[in-house]
Short mmCIF file of C-alpha atoms in Angstrom, two decimals:
data_model
loop_
_atom_site.label_atom_id
_atom_site.label_comp_id
_atom_site.label_asym_id
_atom_site.label_seq_id
_atom_site.Cartn_x
_atom_site.Cartn_y
_atom_site.Cartn_z
CA UNK G 1 161.73 161.53 270.80
CA UNK G 2 158.95 164.12 270.84
CA UNK G 3 155.87 162.03 270.19
CA UNK G 4 153.69 165.13 269.78
CA UNK G 5 155.19 165.66 266.31
CA UNK G 6 153.79 162.32 265.17
CA UNK G 7 150.21 161.25 264.49
CA UNK G 8 149.37 158.04 266.32
CA UNK G 9 148.40 155.04 264.21
CA UNK G 10 144.74 154.13 264.76
CA UNK G 11 144.66 151.06 262.49
CA UNK G 12 146.92 148.59 260.76
CA UNK G 13 146.79 147.16 257.23
CA UNK G 14 147.19 143.38 257.00
CA UNK G 15 148.73 141.96 253.82
CA UNK G 16 146.96 138.63 254.26
CA UNK G 17 148.11 135.33 252.81
CA UNK G 18 148.06 136.33 249.13
CA UNK G 19 146.99 139.05 246.69
CA UNK G 20 145.33 136.96 243.96
CA UNK G 21 141.54 137.50 243.96
CA UNK G 22 140.79 134.02 242.52
CA UNK G 23 143.06 132.35 245.08
CA UNK G 24 141.45 134.35 247.88
CA UNK G 25 137.99 133.11 246.83
CA UNK G 26 139.27 129.53 247.00
CA UNK G 27 140.99 130.15 250.37
CA UNK G 28 137.77 131.63 251.75
CA UNK G 29 135.90 128.36 251.11
CA UNK G 30 138.88 126.23 252.21
CA UNK G 31 139.54 127.96 255.54
CA UNK G 32 135.84 128.42 256.30
CA UNK G 33 135.43 124.64 256.07
CA UNK G 34 138.53 124.07 258.21
CA UNK G 35 137.36 126.53 260.88
CA UNK G 36 133.95 124.85 261.12
CA UNK G 37 135.71 121.46 261.41
CA UNK G 38 137.99 122.80 264.17
CA UNK G 39 135.10 124.11 266.24
CA UNK G 40 132.92 121.02 265.77
CA UNK G 41 135.79 118.55 266.34
CA UNK G 42 137.05 120.17 269.53
CA UNK G 43 133.51 120.81 270.79
CA UNK G 44 132.74 117.12 270.26
CA UNK G 45 135.75 116.12 272.39
CA UNK G 46 134.76 118.64 275.07
CA UNK G 47 131.14 117.44 275.20
CA UNK G 48 132.22 113.78 275.17
CA UNK G 49 134.63 114.24 278.09
CA UNK G 50 132.06 116.23 280.12
CA UNK G 51 129.16 113.85 279.43
CA UNK G 52 131.03 110.60 280.12
CA UNK G 53 131.62 110.24 283.92
CA UNK G 54 134.50 107.78 283.40
CA UNK G 55 136.36 110.12 281.03
CA UNK G 56 135.55 113.20 283.09
CA UNK G 57 137.08 111.60 286.21
CA UNK G 58 140.20 110.49 284.29
CA UNK G 59 143.12 112.97 284.58
CA UNK G 60 144.27 112.33 281.00
CA UNK G 61 140.85 113.11 279.48
CA UNK G 62 140.26 116.03 281.84
CA UNK G 63 143.48 117.59 280.49
CA UNK G 64 142.48 116.65 276.92
CA UNK G 65 139.15 118.44 277.35
CA UNK G 66 141.01 121.55 278.46
CA UNK G 67 143.33 121.24 275.45
CA UNK G 68 140.31 121.18 273.13
CA UNK G 69 138.91 124.28 274.86
CA UNK G 70 142.20 126.13 274.35
CA UNK G 71 142.38 124.96 270.72
CA UNK G 72 138.99 126.53 270.05
CA UNK G 73 140.30 129.85 271.38
CA UNK G 74 143.62 129.53 269.55
CA UNK G 75 141.80 128.97 266.26
CA UNK G 76 139.43 131.89 266.87
CA UNK G 77 141.74 134.79 267.75
CA UNK G 78 142.51 135.54 264.06
CA UNK G 79 140.92 132.93 261.77
CA UNK G 80 137.38 134.43 261.51
CA UNK G 81 138.86 137.82 260.54
CA UNK G 82 141.23 136.17 258.05
CA UNK G 83 138.26 134.39 256.44
CA UNK G 84 136.28 137.64 256.24
CA UNK G 85 139.29 139.49 254.82
CA UNK G 86 139.47 137.08 251.87
CA UNK G 87 136.34 138.84 250.58
CA UNK G 88 137.66 142.35 251.27
CA UNK G 89 139.99 144.51 249.19
CA UNK G 90 141.30 146.35 252.25
CA UNK G 91 142.32 144.23 255.21
CA UNK G 92 142.19 146.71 258.09
CA UNK G 93 142.36 146.09 261.83
CA UNK G 94 142.05 148.69 264.58
CA UNK G 95 144.92 149.36 266.98
CA UNK G 96 142.90 147.83 269.82
CA UNK G 97 142.00 144.81 267.69
CA UNK G 98 145.66 144.32 266.82
CA UNK G 99 146.72 144.39 270.49
CA UNK G 100 143.85 141.98 271.31
CA UNK G 101 145.13 139.51 268.69
CA UNK G 102 148.64 139.63 270.19
CA UNK G 103 147.20 139.13 273.69
CA UNK G 104 144.97 136.15 272.83
CA UNK G 105 147.65 134.49 270.67
CA UNK G 106 150.22 134.54 273.47
CA UNK G 107 147.64 133.80 276.17
CA UNK G 108 146.19 130.70 274.54
CA UNK G 109 149.50 129.66 272.95
CA UNK G 110 151.41 129.99 276.24
CA UNK G 111 148.68 128.19 278.19
CA UNK G 112 148.61 125.36 275.63
CA UNK G 113 152.39 124.89 275.84
CA UNK G 114 152.24 124.51 279.62
CA UNK G 115 149.18 122.25 279.35
CA UNK G 116 151.04 119.95 276.94
CA UNK G 117 153.83 119.68 279.54
CA UNK G 118 151.17 118.77 282.13
CA UNK G 119 149.82 116.07 279.81
CA UNK G 120 153.35 114.70 279.37
CA UNK G 121 153.78 114.63 283.17
CA UNK G 122 150.49 112.74 283.45
CA UNK G 123 151.70 110.10 280.95
CA UNK G 124 155.12 109.93 282.66
CA UNK G 125 153.55 109.11 286.03
CA UNK G 126 151.02 106.69 284.48
CA UNK G 127 153.70 104.71 282.63
CA UNK G 128 156.84 105.10 284.77
CA UNK G 129 155.28 105.26 288.26
CA UNK G 130 151.89 103.52 287.93
CA UNK G 131 151.67 102.57 291.63
CA UNK G 132 151.80 106.26 292.62
CA UNK G 133 149.48 107.49 289.87
CA UNK G 134 146.36 108.08 292.02
CA UNK G 135 148.47 109.87 294.63
CA UNK G 136 150.52 112.09 292.30
CA UNK G 137 147.78 112.81 289.72
CA UNK G 138 144.74 113.53 291.87
CA UNK G 139 141.76 115.66 290.81
CA UNK G 140 143.18 118.59 292.77
CA UNK G 141 146.55 118.17 291.02
CA UNK G 142 144.86 118.28 287.60
CA UNK G 143 142.96 121.45 288.51
CA UNK G 144 146.20 123.04 289.76
CA UNK G 145 148.00 122.07 286.53
CA UNK G 146 145.23 123.60 284.39
CA UNK G 147 145.14 126.77 286.52
CA UNK G 148 148.95 127.01 286.30
CA UNK G 149 148.77 126.82 282.50
CA UNK G 150 146.21 129.65 282.39
CA UNK G 151 148.15 131.82 284.85
CA UNK G 152 151.48 131.34 283.04
CA UNK G 153 149.80 132.03 279.69
CA UNK G 154 148.19 135.20 281.08
CA UNK G 155 151.39 136.53 282.69
CA UNK G 156 153.39 135.77 279.53
CA UNK G 157 150.80 137.47 277.33
CA UNK G 158 150.26 140.57 279.46
CA UNK G 159 154.03 141.13 279.59
CA UNK G 160 154.14 141.12 275.78
CA UNK G 161 151.16 143.45 275.32
CA UNK G 162 152.19 145.90 278.08
CA UNK G 163 155.39 146.74 276.19
CA UNK G 164 153.85 146.64 272.71
CA UNK G 165 150.87 148.90 273.41
CA UNK G 166 153.09 151.69 274.82
CA UNK G 167 155.42 151.87 271.82
CA UNK G 168 155.08 155.00 269.61
CA UNK G 169 153.42 154.14 266.27
CA UNK G 170 153.52 157.20 264.04
CA UNK G 171 153.52 156.21 260.37
CA UNK G 172 154.20 152.73 258.94
CA UNK G 173 151.18 150.55 259.60
CA UNK G 174 151.43 147.59 257.18
CA UNK G 175 151.75 144.12 258.72
CA UNK G 176 152.97 141.44 256.32
CA UNK G 177 150.76 138.68 257.70
CA UNK G 178 147.11 137.71 258.10
CA UNK G 179 147.13 138.71 261.79
CA UNK G 180 149.08 141.00 264.13
CA UNK G 181 152.18 138.98 264.90
CA UNK G 182 154.42 140.43 267.62
CA UNK G 183 157.76 140.44 265.70
CA UNK G 184 156.12 142.28 262.79
CA UNK G 185 154.14 144.84 264.82
CA UNK G 186 157.01 146.06 267.02
CA UNK G 187 159.07 146.78 263.89
CA UNK G 188 156.51 149.46 262.97
CA UNK G 189 157.25 151.56 266.06
CA UNK G 190 158.95 154.94 265.52
CA UNK G 191 162.00 154.09 267.60
CA UNK G 192 164.81 151.58 267.68
CA UNK G 193 163.10 148.43 269.02
CA UNK G 194 165.87 145.94 268.32
CA UNK G 195 166.90 145.41 271.95
CA UNK G 196 163.33 145.62 273.27
CA UNK G 197 162.13 143.26 270.53
CA UNK G 198 164.93 140.86 271.32
CA UNK G 199 163.89 140.79 274.99
CA UNK G 200 160.17 140.40 274.23
CA UNK G 201 160.62 137.73 271.58
CA UNK G 202 163.20 135.93 273.73
CA UNK G 203 160.41 135.60 276.29
CA UNK G 204 158.31 133.67 273.74
CA UNK G 205 161.33 131.73 272.53
CA UNK G 206 162.33 130.83 276.10
CA UNK G 207 158.82 129.62 276.94
CA UNK G 208 158.67 127.57 273.72
CA UNK G 209 162.13 126.04 274.12
CA UNK G 210 161.82 125.30 277.86
CA UNK G 211 158.44 123.58 277.41
CA UNK G 212 159.73 121.70 274.37
CA UNK G 213 162.84 120.47 276.23
CA UNK G 214 160.72 119.34 279.20
CA UNK G 215 158.47 117.44 276.80
CA UNK G 216 161.47 115.94 275.01
CA UNK G 217 162.96 114.70 278.29
CA UNK G 218 159.59 113.34 279.50
CA UNK G 219 158.84 111.37 276.36
CA UNK G 220 162.42 110.08 276.10
CA UNK G 221 162.13 108.65 279.63
CA UNK G 222 158.69 107.25 278.81
CA UNK G 223 159.88 105.56 275.60
CA UNK G 224 162.91 104.07 277.37
CA UNK G 225 160.62 102.72 280.09
CA UNK G 226 158.14 101.31 277.54
CA UNK G 227 160.93 99.37 275.79
CA UNK G 228 161.37 97.26 278.92
CA UNK G 229 157.67 96.36 279.19
CA UNK G 230 155.74 93.40 277.82
CA UNK G 231 154.51 93.75 274.25
CA UNK G 232 150.79 94.12 275.16
CA UNK G 233 151.23 96.92 277.70
CA UNK G 234 153.94 98.58 275.62
CA UNK G 235 151.73 98.86 272.52
CA UNK G 236 148.99 100.74 274.41
CA UNK G 237 151.51 103.09 276.01
CA UNK G 238 153.20 103.70 272.66
CA UNK G 239 149.85 104.42 270.99
CA UNK G 240 149.00 107.06 273.60
CA UNK G 241 152.47 108.61 273.62
CA UNK G 242 152.82 108.69 269.84
CA UNK G 243 149.62 110.79 269.65
CA UNK G 244 151.04 113.20 272.22
CA UNK G 245 154.40 113.38 270.43
CA UNK G 246 152.71 114.18 267.09
CA UNK G 247 150.77 117.06 268.69
CA UNK G 248 153.91 118.40 270.39
CA UNK G 249 155.94 118.31 267.15
CA UNK G 250 153.20 119.97 265.08
CA UNK G 251 152.66 122.73 267.65
CA UNK G 252 156.18 123.51 268.83
CA UNK G 253 158.03 123.20 265.51
CA UNK G 254 156.54 126.34 263.91
CA UNK G 255 156.60 128.31 267.21
CA UNK G 256 160.30 127.68 267.77
CA UNK G 257 161.15 128.53 264.17
CA UNK G 258 159.28 131.85 264.31
CA UNK G 259 160.25 133.01 267.80
CA UNK G 260 163.80 131.66 268.15
CA UNK G 261 164.89 133.13 264.77
CA UNK G 262 162.42 136.02 264.50
CA UNK G 263 164.44 138.65 262.65
CA UNK G 264 164.78 136.85 259.33
CA UNK G 265 161.30 136.91 257.83
CA UNK G 266 160.43 134.48 255.07
CA UNK G 267 157.20 133.71 253.27
CA UNK G 268 157.42 130.32 254.95
CA UNK G 269 156.73 132.11 258.27
CA UNK G 270 153.19 132.83 257.03
CA UNK G 271 152.67 129.16 256.29
CA UNK G 272 154.05 128.19 259.71
CA UNK G 273 151.72 130.71 261.37
CA UNK G 274 148.79 129.10 259.55
CA UNK G 275 150.01 125.72 260.71
CA UNK G 276 150.16 126.32 264.45
CA UNK G 277 147.14 128.63 264.67
CA UNK G 278 144.78 126.70 262.35
CA UNK G 279 146.01 123.24 261.37
CA UNK G 280 147.22 122.15 264.82
CA UNK G 281 143.80 122.82 266.44
CA UNK G 282 142.28 120.84 263.55
CA UNK G 283 144.69 117.89 263.86
CA UNK G 284 144.46 117.59 267.65
CA UNK G 285 140.92 116.11 267.72
CA UNK G 286 141.74 113.87 264.73
CA UNK G 287 144.92 112.51 266.36
CA UNK G 288 143.36 112.00 269.79
CA UNK G 289 140.10 110.43 268.59
CA UNK G 290 141.26 108.20 265.73
CA UNK G 291 144.09 106.72 267.84
CA UNK G 292 142.10 106.36 271.06
CA UNK G 293 139.67 103.48 271.53
CA UNK G 294 138.23 104.85 274.80
CA UNK G 295 137.38 108.16 273.20
CA UNK G 296 135.79 106.48 270.17
CA UNK G 297 133.73 104.22 272.46
CA UNK G 298 132.55 107.24 274.50
CA UNK G 299 131.59 109.10 271.33
CA UNK G 300 129.62 106.09 270.10
CA UNK G 301 127.86 105.90 273.47
CA UNK G 302 127.04 109.61 273.26
CA UNK G 303 125.62 109.14 269.75
CA UNK G 304 123.50 106.17 270.86
CA UNK G 305 122.21 108.18 273.82
CA UNK G 306 121.23 111.00 271.45
CA UNK G 307 119.45 108.59 269.08
CA UNK G 308 117.60 106.95 271.99
CA UNK G 309 116.57 110.38 273.31
CA UNK G 310 115.07 111.32 269.94
#
């Protein structure tokens, strides 16, 4: 294909969540409130874990703090623009901005998937092999697990963007979503991208499915082990694991649906995109704080310290 006969696309038009002006005004207020809650909730967890020496030295809370940090990034790659676009008639995004959204979505999303597997491994060792916990889950191990999640997320993301940015875009530039989603953007290229798209999206689907299966196996083993324990120790383990399982289900469900069956687009895909990019980062701090006595106690201590300081 002679690309010189085509004008390169310099910006994309986002369709957003809806076209109704009254509904967009309502959604502006609604999602603005949710975004503020996401940032404050996850920041509170991050500050609590850093400020409490006992939590900061605990592998589980060290990983939780990193999860909150990733959630803040995951909620910020597209949500602020979506909120601003509710007040705009034309929802435009530059070519560079579009590629940046794809990069940060897959970077933070991929890193969070691997981090959730690390958190499951931490719970597996704590519950199934408690005598070896301090040996297997040392501070160095936690740092390696976090670094591995960032590296895997980066490699996964850069592989997606490297192919996408070099595709020829010469005419169609409308993206039927509130952000630049990979399956939708590659369809706008002026060439047959079916095979390339299948390979690229299979990468996301493979990462999602492999992490999900590892998590499924881990928590199945944990739950089978917990069943054999005494009622008192089992209830605490179940409380911790049930919070993790809720987060995993809420995060991986929409991702698998979108990236394992990506070529049949439904309006429900928009809702699922909202769910894993906005609602999951909101629910994570709620699930982990309301169901965790240690975290609530640390937050109360932090509040008392703040009151005493003033």
